[in-house]
Amino acid sequence: MLTAGMLTASSTPVLAQQPGSVITVATIGEPPTLDPVGVTADLVSIITQHVFETLFTFDAEWKPVPLLASALPQVSADGKSYTIPLRSGVTFHDGSAMTADDVVASLERWTKLSPRGKSAAAMIEGIAAKDGTSVVITLKEPYAPLIALLAMNNGAAVVVPKAVIDGANPLKALTGTGPYKLLEHKPDQYIRLVRHDGYASPPGAASGYGGKREAKIGEVRFVPVPNAATRVSGVLAGQYQFADSLPAEMQSRFKTTPNVKPVIVKPFGFPLMIMNTKTGVLANPKLRAAILQAVTPGDMMLAGFGDPAFIANEGSIYGPGTVYYDAASAKAYTQQDPKKAADAAKAAGYKGEPIRIMTSTQYDFLYKMSLVAQAQLQAAGFTVDLQVLDWATLLQRRGDEKAWDSFFTYHTFVPEPSLITVLNPSYPGWWDSPAKREALAAFNREQDPAARKQKWVTLQSLFYSEVPTIKVGDFYNLAAATDKLKGYTPTPWPFFWNAELAN
């Protein structure tokens, strides 16, 4: 599932662990927080996954595997009790040993603060330590997505010392168990992570995010570089050893620079035009349906990426070849008609109110898509107020239900549909109709894979009839790295343990 070119492991002697080695990573901007629990922003996940860890993670085939747990849970026959054994010898960055009490406190915090944790909380009867070596999660009813939710690295159920948890407030200290620890953070300048010498790696061969983790590079430095062209120029000049989220059309610049290689992740994700179903003009589902008729996703995808090799005009939330692919319930994706959209908007009672759309140039492809959407909506008779914000401001403002009507973002591929943020009623957009609530509950209760597929079709049908969000298509991510970076594993959320820099 995770593919990319030209970056492979090496056993060359010059790649021995280098305590003083530093990799500088150019990211799309300044993260809004370094506490990964309360937000689902990928930028936060990319950085904080080096510092904090969860009980489980995903391997190269997107299967859940143990991380801080020593094995997958023992699940009771009725599906309501999950007993999770914990690894011994795990220490936090402050030198203290991880205990079952730390895990319980961390999971309870997750259920209160995380959008993902809140969705699980409704199903959780209790969380308790057992014999000091395991944790038991008791459910009110069977809940199939639980392990995947515990493994996800954004809105993450990270384990921290109980002593640094201050109720619903921010952590008293950013103390985790990961292979790197926070050394210094200068907002809008850099975040410096250094090797945690007391790190206890999970056993087994490295696979995806699972298995062995070794901090071979002494320091990972994340630098916010909002302008995509600047990220490209910097990696070509050797200022950065890795640059993330680059415009597809810039791949050609790497062909004449032998010391920089493209990194392509496929599948990667899907752009979304999320609508406010709770407040404002788009709380009317008929008007949201008119918006879907007015915009052409294929035009937005081509404008956003330029190169057709990086995109697929696919309406099914899960594409061909995946378990949950279903074309029939996504037919509305290709049924655009500006005239019918204008008529539908008028019938829905639209009187020219501004549609406030938030976007950001820090994700160049999202900005270009928003320009196309603006033009197509205006052509169908809508009034559009396009608001161009920095990404951190957009993330902050989207939590205010009165501040916007729509915003552009993207979702990274996830193996479990319940991990898709727009299904969570607490995620901005707040999709929570009675029909959707019932369909999602039925899907989450179902344990049989074939039956889950059919219940997912019901959910996707609601996605296109109630139109809480427009899926724009599928895209593949382009990054770039120095050819001195060896052992790097291309993934949707890039990580740098197990990688090393050649002398």
XYZ file of C-alpha atoms in Angstrom:
503
model
C 0.000 0.000 0.000
C 2.904 2.349 0.653
C 4.983 2.873 -2.459
C 7.602 5.356 -3.535
C 10.647 5.544 -5.719
C 14.347 5.692 -5.233
C 14.761 5.681 -1.436
C 15.887 2.287 -0.190
C 17.686 0.866 2.808
C 21.455 0.488 2.717
C 24.019 -1.300 4.843
C 26.981 0.794 3.711
C 29.512 1.269 6.565
C 29.300 5.079 6.368
C 25.712 4.784 7.612
C 26.636 3.808 11.157
C 24.623 5.683 13.786
C 25.709 9.307 13.883
C 24.932 10.976 17.230
C 25.407 14.473 15.800
C 23.506 13.980 12.542
C 20.643 16.390 11.846
C 17.850 16.191 9.291
C 15.929 19.367 8.501
C 12.379 18.787 7.314
C 10.410 21.542 5.554
C 6.718 21.357 6.464
C 3.747 23.348 5.228
C 3.647 25.619 8.261
C 3.561 26.043 12.018
C 1.471 23.412 13.831
C -1.357 24.792 15.987
C -0.263 22.582 18.887
C 2.191 19.842 19.822
C -0.404 17.967 21.853
C -1.707 15.354 19.386
C -4.846 14.433 21.307
C -7.201 17.312 20.592
C -6.651 17.806 16.850
C -6.739 15.678 13.706
C -4.376 17.883 11.685
C -1.835 15.834 9.726
C 0.898 18.401 10.342
C 0.571 17.807 14.083
C 0.613 14.035 13.568
C 3.731 14.111 11.404
C 5.738 15.869 14.093
C 4.310 14.439 17.296
C 4.385 10.762 16.262
C 8.145 10.934 16.903
C 7.532 12.025 20.495
C 4.332 10.257 21.571
C 3.136 6.703 21.035
C -0.145 4.817 21.140
C -1.023 1.314 22.306
C -1.277 0.112 18.709
C -0.228 1.306 15.270
C -0.525 0.134 11.646
C 1.883 -2.052 9.708
C 2.680 -1.802 5.987
C -0.586 -3.585 5.132
C -2.606 -1.250 7.370
C -3.251 -3.969 9.919
C -3.236 -2.962 13.609
C -0.150 -4.177 15.466
C 1.074 -3.626 19.055
C 3.196 -0.567 19.892
C 3.034 0.161 23.616
C 0.834 -2.887 24.052
C 2.631 -6.230 24.047
C -0.057 -7.948 21.960
C -3.403 -7.318 20.334
C -6.312 -7.246 22.813
C -8.019 -10.304 24.182
C -11.658 -9.712 23.255
C -14.474 -11.355 25.195
C -16.970 -13.587 23.431
C -19.666 -10.907 23.587
C -17.307 -8.291 22.092
C -17.696 -5.969 25.072
C -14.407 -6.426 26.926
C -10.918 -5.689 25.555
C -7.981 -6.738 27.741
C -4.797 -5.024 26.549
C -1.455 -6.353 27.835
C 1.263 -3.710 28.189
C 4.935 -3.916 27.252
C 7.364 -3.912 30.153
C 10.487 -1.736 30.258
C 8.930 1.268 28.517
C 10.081 4.603 29.943
C 8.936 8.151 29.416
C 11.315 10.927 28.422
C 11.518 11.993 32.079
C 12.925 8.569 33.008
C 9.812 7.252 34.749
C 8.421 3.836 33.846
C 5.125 3.540 31.984
C 2.441 1.981 34.179
C -1.117 0.796 33.688
C -2.288 3.840 35.670
C -0.584 6.121 33.131
C -2.387 4.317 30.320
C -5.774 4.554 32.025
C -5.358 8.282 32.712
C -4.195 8.882 29.129
C -7.123 6.991 27.601
C -9.596 8.821 29.817
C -8.107 12.128 28.660
C -8.405 10.946 25.058
C -12.123 10.208 25.468
C -12.666 13.768 26.736
C -10.508 15.790 24.335
C -10.004 13.905 21.071
C -12.617 14.027 18.294
C -11.879 10.329 17.788
C -11.892 9.615 21.509
C -15.227 11.350 21.949
C -16.782 9.084 19.320
C -15.469 6.043 21.192
C -16.489 7.437 24.581
C -20.174 6.945 23.849
C -19.480 3.213 23.592
C -17.140 2.869 26.590
C -18.486 1.700 29.935
C -15.173 1.948 31.726
C -11.372 1.861 31.546
C -9.433 0.184 34.349
C -5.979 -1.142 35.217
C -5.655 -4.882 35.800
C -2.806 -6.351 37.864
C -0.565 -3.446 36.895
C 0.348 -5.151 33.628
C -2.748 -4.664 31.493
C -5.700 -2.376 30.889
C -9.312 -3.435 30.390
C -11.722 -1.399 28.264
C -15.345 -2.380 28.859
C -17.894 -1.439 26.211
C -21.638 -0.896 26.360
C -22.015 -2.824 23.105
C -19.688 -4.325 20.476
C -17.699 -1.613 18.706
C -15.645 -2.852 15.742
C -13.519 0.309 15.158
C -12.014 0.435 18.670
C -8.556 -0.991 17.892
C -8.181 1.171 14.761
C -9.142 4.270 16.762
C -6.541 3.418 19.391
C -3.933 2.969 16.643
C -4.576 6.215 14.766
C -1.869 8.861 15.112
C -4.024 11.981 14.859
C -6.574 12.818 17.484
C -4.321 10.155 18.950
C -4.747 8.076 22.104
C -1.145 8.752 23.109
C 0.180 7.548 26.445
C 1.757 10.147 28.742
C 2.652 10.142 32.439
C -0.377 10.532 34.660
C 1.516 13.300 36.474
C 1.498 15.621 33.421
C -2.244 15.337 32.848
C -4.181 18.313 34.164
C -7.780 17.355 33.562
C -9.135 18.833 30.341
C -6.329 21.374 30.211
C -3.187 21.192 28.058
C -0.472 18.817 29.197
C 1.830 20.182 31.881
C 4.768 18.805 29.873
C 5.151 17.275 26.397
C 6.495 13.990 27.750
C 6.084 10.845 25.684
C 7.639 7.439 25.100
C 8.777 7.921 21.485
C 12.235 7.524 19.944
C 12.621 11.330 19.960
C 11.929 13.946 22.612
C 11.268 17.669 22.343
C 14.379 19.793 22.828
C 13.265 23.227 21.644
C 10.322 24.901 19.962
C 10.544 28.392 18.525
C 7.154 29.098 16.919
C 7.340 29.940 13.202
C 11.073 29.071 13.227
C 11.664 25.423 14.095
C 10.905 22.449 16.301
C 13.915 20.418 17.419
C 13.507 16.778 18.388
C 16.502 14.804 19.693
C 17.083 11.110 20.235
C 15.632 9.580 23.409
C 18.520 7.434 24.559
C 16.305 5.434 26.924
C 13.882 4.443 24.169
C 12.488 0.896 24.293
C 11.579 -0.229 20.790
C 8.744 -2.651 20.078
C 9.981 -6.044 18.861
C 9.834 -7.407 15.341
C 10.955 -6.262 11.927
C 9.978 -2.751 10.857
C 6.756 -2.711 8.814
C 4.893 0.505 8.070
C 4.585 2.265 11.413
C 5.012 -1.005 13.304
C 7.939 -3.093 14.477
C 11.423 -1.910 15.299
C 12.000 1.812 15.797
C 15.538 3.148 16.067
C 16.554 6.804 16.210
C 19.632 6.601 14.001
C 19.563 10.318 13.206
C 20.530 12.393 16.228
C 18.154 15.313 15.641
C 15.041 15.857 13.525
C 14.344 19.534 12.936
C 10.956 20.577 11.543
C 10.938 23.999 9.865
C 7.689 25.704 8.802
C 7.918 26.771 5.146
C 4.424 27.843 4.040
C 5.360 28.537 0.416
C 5.576 25.348 -1.672
C 8.054 26.838 -4.181
C 10.330 27.779 -1.301
C 10.203 24.207 0.005
C 11.246 22.949 -3.425
C 14.048 25.493 -3.795
C 15.297 24.712 -0.306
C 15.532 20.975 -0.815
C 17.217 21.465 -4.209
C 19.770 23.778 -2.592
C 20.479 21.359 0.255
C 18.956 23.639 2.895
C 16.418 20.919 3.717
C 16.965 17.173 3.544
C 13.232 16.506 3.185
C 10.369 18.675 1.916
C 6.757 17.596 2.270
C 3.555 18.269 0.328
C 4.886 19.616 -2.965
C 2.909 20.583 -6.091
C 2.870 17.721 -8.579
C 4.050 19.921 -11.447
C 7.312 20.567 -9.588
C 8.418 16.950 -9.922
C 10.160 17.831 -13.211
C 12.624 20.031 -11.323
C 14.090 16.957 -9.631
C 15.009 15.316 -12.936
C 18.021 17.577 -13.431
C 19.198 17.437 -9.807
C 20.781 14.031 -9.173
C 21.206 14.532 -5.433
C 17.467 15.050 -4.814
C 14.857 12.343 -5.384
C 11.072 12.489 -5.514
C 9.066 10.579 -2.914
C 5.596 9.539 -4.055
C 3.042 8.008 -1.702
C 0.171 6.138 -3.328
C -2.574 5.916 -2.169
C -2.356 9.060 -0.089
C -5.622 10.894 0.384
C -8.626 12.751 -0.911
C -9.401 16.494 -0.888
C -12.668 17.530 0.726
C -14.947 20.534 0.493
C -16.535 20.368 3.944
C -19.802 22.154 4.601
C -21.279 23.497 7.814
C -24.333 21.319 8.420
C -25.032 22.895 11.803
C -25.326 26.658 11.328
C -25.727 29.148 8.503
C -26.940 28.959 4.944
C -25.546 25.472 4.246
C -27.348 23.909 7.195
C -30.045 23.340 4.541
C -29.310 19.908 2.979
C -31.125 20.826 -0.235
C -28.790 23.751 -0.716
C -25.768 21.498 -0.085
C -27.068 19.175 -2.789
C -27.251 22.168 -5.139
C -23.625 22.980 -4.328
C -22.660 19.418 -5.339
C -24.490 19.867 -8.646
C -22.745 23.193 -9.295
C -19.105 22.143 -8.916
C -17.129 19.746 -11.100
C -14.671 17.728 -8.993
C -12.612 16.698 -12.016
C -11.904 20.343 -12.872
C -10.855 21.023 -9.294
C -8.524 18.009 -9.257
C -6.798 18.997 -12.501
C -6.398 22.580 -11.323
C -5.034 21.419 -7.992
C -2.448 18.974 -9.275
C -1.861 19.697 -12.951
C -0.419 16.268 -13.650
C -3.123 13.616 -14.304
C -0.678 10.951 -13.100
C -1.147 12.245 -9.544
C -4.940 12.131 -9.446
C -7.986 9.926 -9.904
C -11.460 11.351 -10.412
C -13.091 8.936 -8.009
C -16.308 9.555 -6.088
C -16.324 6.425 -3.971
C -14.701 7.336 -0.671
C -12.680 4.125 -0.938
C -11.260 3.580 -4.404
C -11.150 0.505 -6.669
C -9.306 -2.432 -5.173
C -10.250 -1.614 -1.586
C -12.740 -3.528 0.538
C -15.216 -0.655 0.776
C -15.255 0.464 -2.861
C -18.760 1.099 -4.225
C -19.401 3.096 -7.397
C -23.194 2.836 -7.460
C -23.770 4.824 -4.260
C -21.438 7.592 -5.510
C -23.143 8.380 -8.836
C -23.890 11.958 -7.818
C -20.145 12.643 -8.045
C -20.435 12.868 -11.847
C -23.862 14.496 -12.217
C -22.983 18.191 -12.392
C -25.310 20.666 -14.101
C -25.011 24.438 -13.351
C -28.533 25.183 -14.615
C -30.108 22.473 -12.481
C -27.951 23.617 -9.554
C -29.275 27.166 -9.889
C -32.855 25.924 -10.057
C -32.308 23.639 -7.046
C -30.801 26.494 -5.028
C -33.765 28.727 -5.805
C -36.181 25.947 -4.837
C -34.258 25.502 -1.576
C -34.879 29.141 -0.701
C -31.455 30.532 -1.528
C -31.546 34.340 -1.793
C -27.965 35.176 -2.652
C -26.472 34.923 0.841
C -22.642 34.788 0.752
C -21.175 31.286 0.984
C -18.100 31.812 3.183
C -15.396 29.391 2.013
C -12.107 29.097 3.919
C -8.934 28.032 2.115
C -5.158 28.368 2.441
C -2.237 28.841 0.061
C -0.038 26.715 2.335
C -1.655 23.699 0.696
C -1.271 24.923 -2.866
C -3.588 22.290 -4.344
C -6.413 23.177 -1.935
C -6.123 26.854 -2.797
C -6.281 26.154 -6.540
C -9.309 23.919 -6.035
C -11.078 26.617 -4.056
C -10.592 29.088 -6.932
C -12.272 26.667 -9.342
C -15.097 26.042 -6.885
C -15.578 29.785 -6.462
C -15.855 30.332 -10.230
C -18.226 27.400 -10.757
C -20.465 28.374 -7.852
C -20.652 31.940 -9.112
C -21.543 30.665 -12.574
C -24.469 28.798 -10.985
C -25.688 31.975 -9.272
C -24.142 31.611 -5.819
C -22.455 34.488 -3.997
C -19.040 33.371 -2.743
C -16.886 34.956 -0.053
C -13.533 33.188 -0.467
C -11.396 33.686 2.639
C -7.672 32.914 2.237
C -6.117 32.160 5.626
C -2.920 30.699 6.969
C -3.434 27.037 7.855
C -3.181 27.482 11.629
C -5.877 30.173 11.545
C -8.123 28.007 9.390
C -7.760 25.125 11.851
C -8.624 27.431 14.715
C -11.530 29.161 12.991
C -13.187 25.982 11.736
C -14.125 25.196 15.344
C -16.422 28.248 15.397
C -19.707 27.173 13.864
C -20.720 30.768 13.124
C -17.523 31.754 11.315
C -17.801 29.804 8.056
C -19.982 27.858 5.640
C -17.392 25.667 3.929
C -13.674 24.949 4.009
C -11.191 22.975 1.945
C -9.046 20.308 3.526
C -7.921 16.782 2.725
C -8.093 13.416 4.423
C -5.297 10.904 4.418
C -6.126 7.314 3.511
C -7.265 5.329 6.558
C -7.953 1.578 6.650
C -11.058 1.829 8.848
C -13.999 3.977 7.654
C -14.888 5.052 11.174
C -11.549 6.891 11.255
C -12.784 9.275 8.562
C -13.214 12.545 10.413
C -16.361 13.771 8.662
C -18.273 10.797 10.093
C -17.559 12.124 13.574
C -20.353 14.499 14.696
C -17.876 16.513 16.787
C -15.643 17.237 13.772
C -16.160 20.694 12.178
C -19.033 20.319 9.758
C -20.913 18.462 12.511
C -22.751 15.935 10.339
C -25.219 14.295 12.702
C -28.584 13.553 11.086
C -30.781 10.815 12.611
C -30.381 8.597 9.527
C -26.599 8.975 9.531
C -26.415 8.352 13.282
C -28.392 5.128 12.953
C -26.406 3.917 9.924
C -23.048 4.636 11.562
C -24.054 2.868 14.769
C -25.134 -0.190 12.801
C -21.851 -0.189 10.874
C -19.791 0.114 14.053
C -21.661 -2.701 15.804
C -21.216 -5.106 12.922
C -18.362 -7.607 13.264
C -18.818 -9.607 10.040
C -16.693 -8.133 7.178
C -19.225 -8.828 4.417
C -22.075 -7.326 6.405
C -19.930 -4.306 7.270
C -19.418 -3.680 3.528
C -23.163 -3.507 2.940
C -23.675 -1.197 5.900
C -20.890 1.025 4.543
C -22.791 1.320 1.239
C -25.741 2.653 3.237
C -23.479 5.253 4.847
C -21.960 6.329 1.536
C -25.447 6.664 0.050
C -26.311 9.067 2.875
C -23.060 10.917 2.258
C -24.280 11.707 -1.272
C -27.921 12.386 -0.399
C -27.292 14.625 2.634
C -24.047 16.087 1.191
C -22.221 17.085 4.373
C -18.999 17.155 2.356
C -17.887 16.892 -1.261
C -15.162 14.385 -1.988
C -13.139 16.039 -4.760
C -11.165 12.940 -5.836
C -8.087 10.873 -4.959
C -4.536 12.157 -5.058
C -1.008 10.977 -4.460
C 1.469 12.944 -2.398
C 4.749 14.305 -3.706
C 7.637 15.003 -1.361
C 11.374 15.225 -2.019
C 14.463 14.080 -0.161
C 18.221 14.222 -0.435
C 19.765 11.080 -1.864
C 21.778 10.866 1.368
C 18.637 9.854 3.234
C 18.688 6.061 3.442
C 16.248 3.610 4.951
C 13.351 6.049 4.756
C 9.897 4.434 4.514
C 7.460 6.478 2.396
C 4.198 6.846 4.316
C 1.270 9.282 4.439
C 2.635 10.736 7.692
C 6.414 10.798 7.119
C 8.578 9.573 9.984
C 12.347 9.483 10.387
C 13.130 6.743 12.867
C 14.987 3.849 11.168
C 16.282 6.320 8.565
C 19.866 7.619 8.458
C 22.009 10.116 6.610
C 25.028 9.066 4.568
C 28.247 10.928 5.381
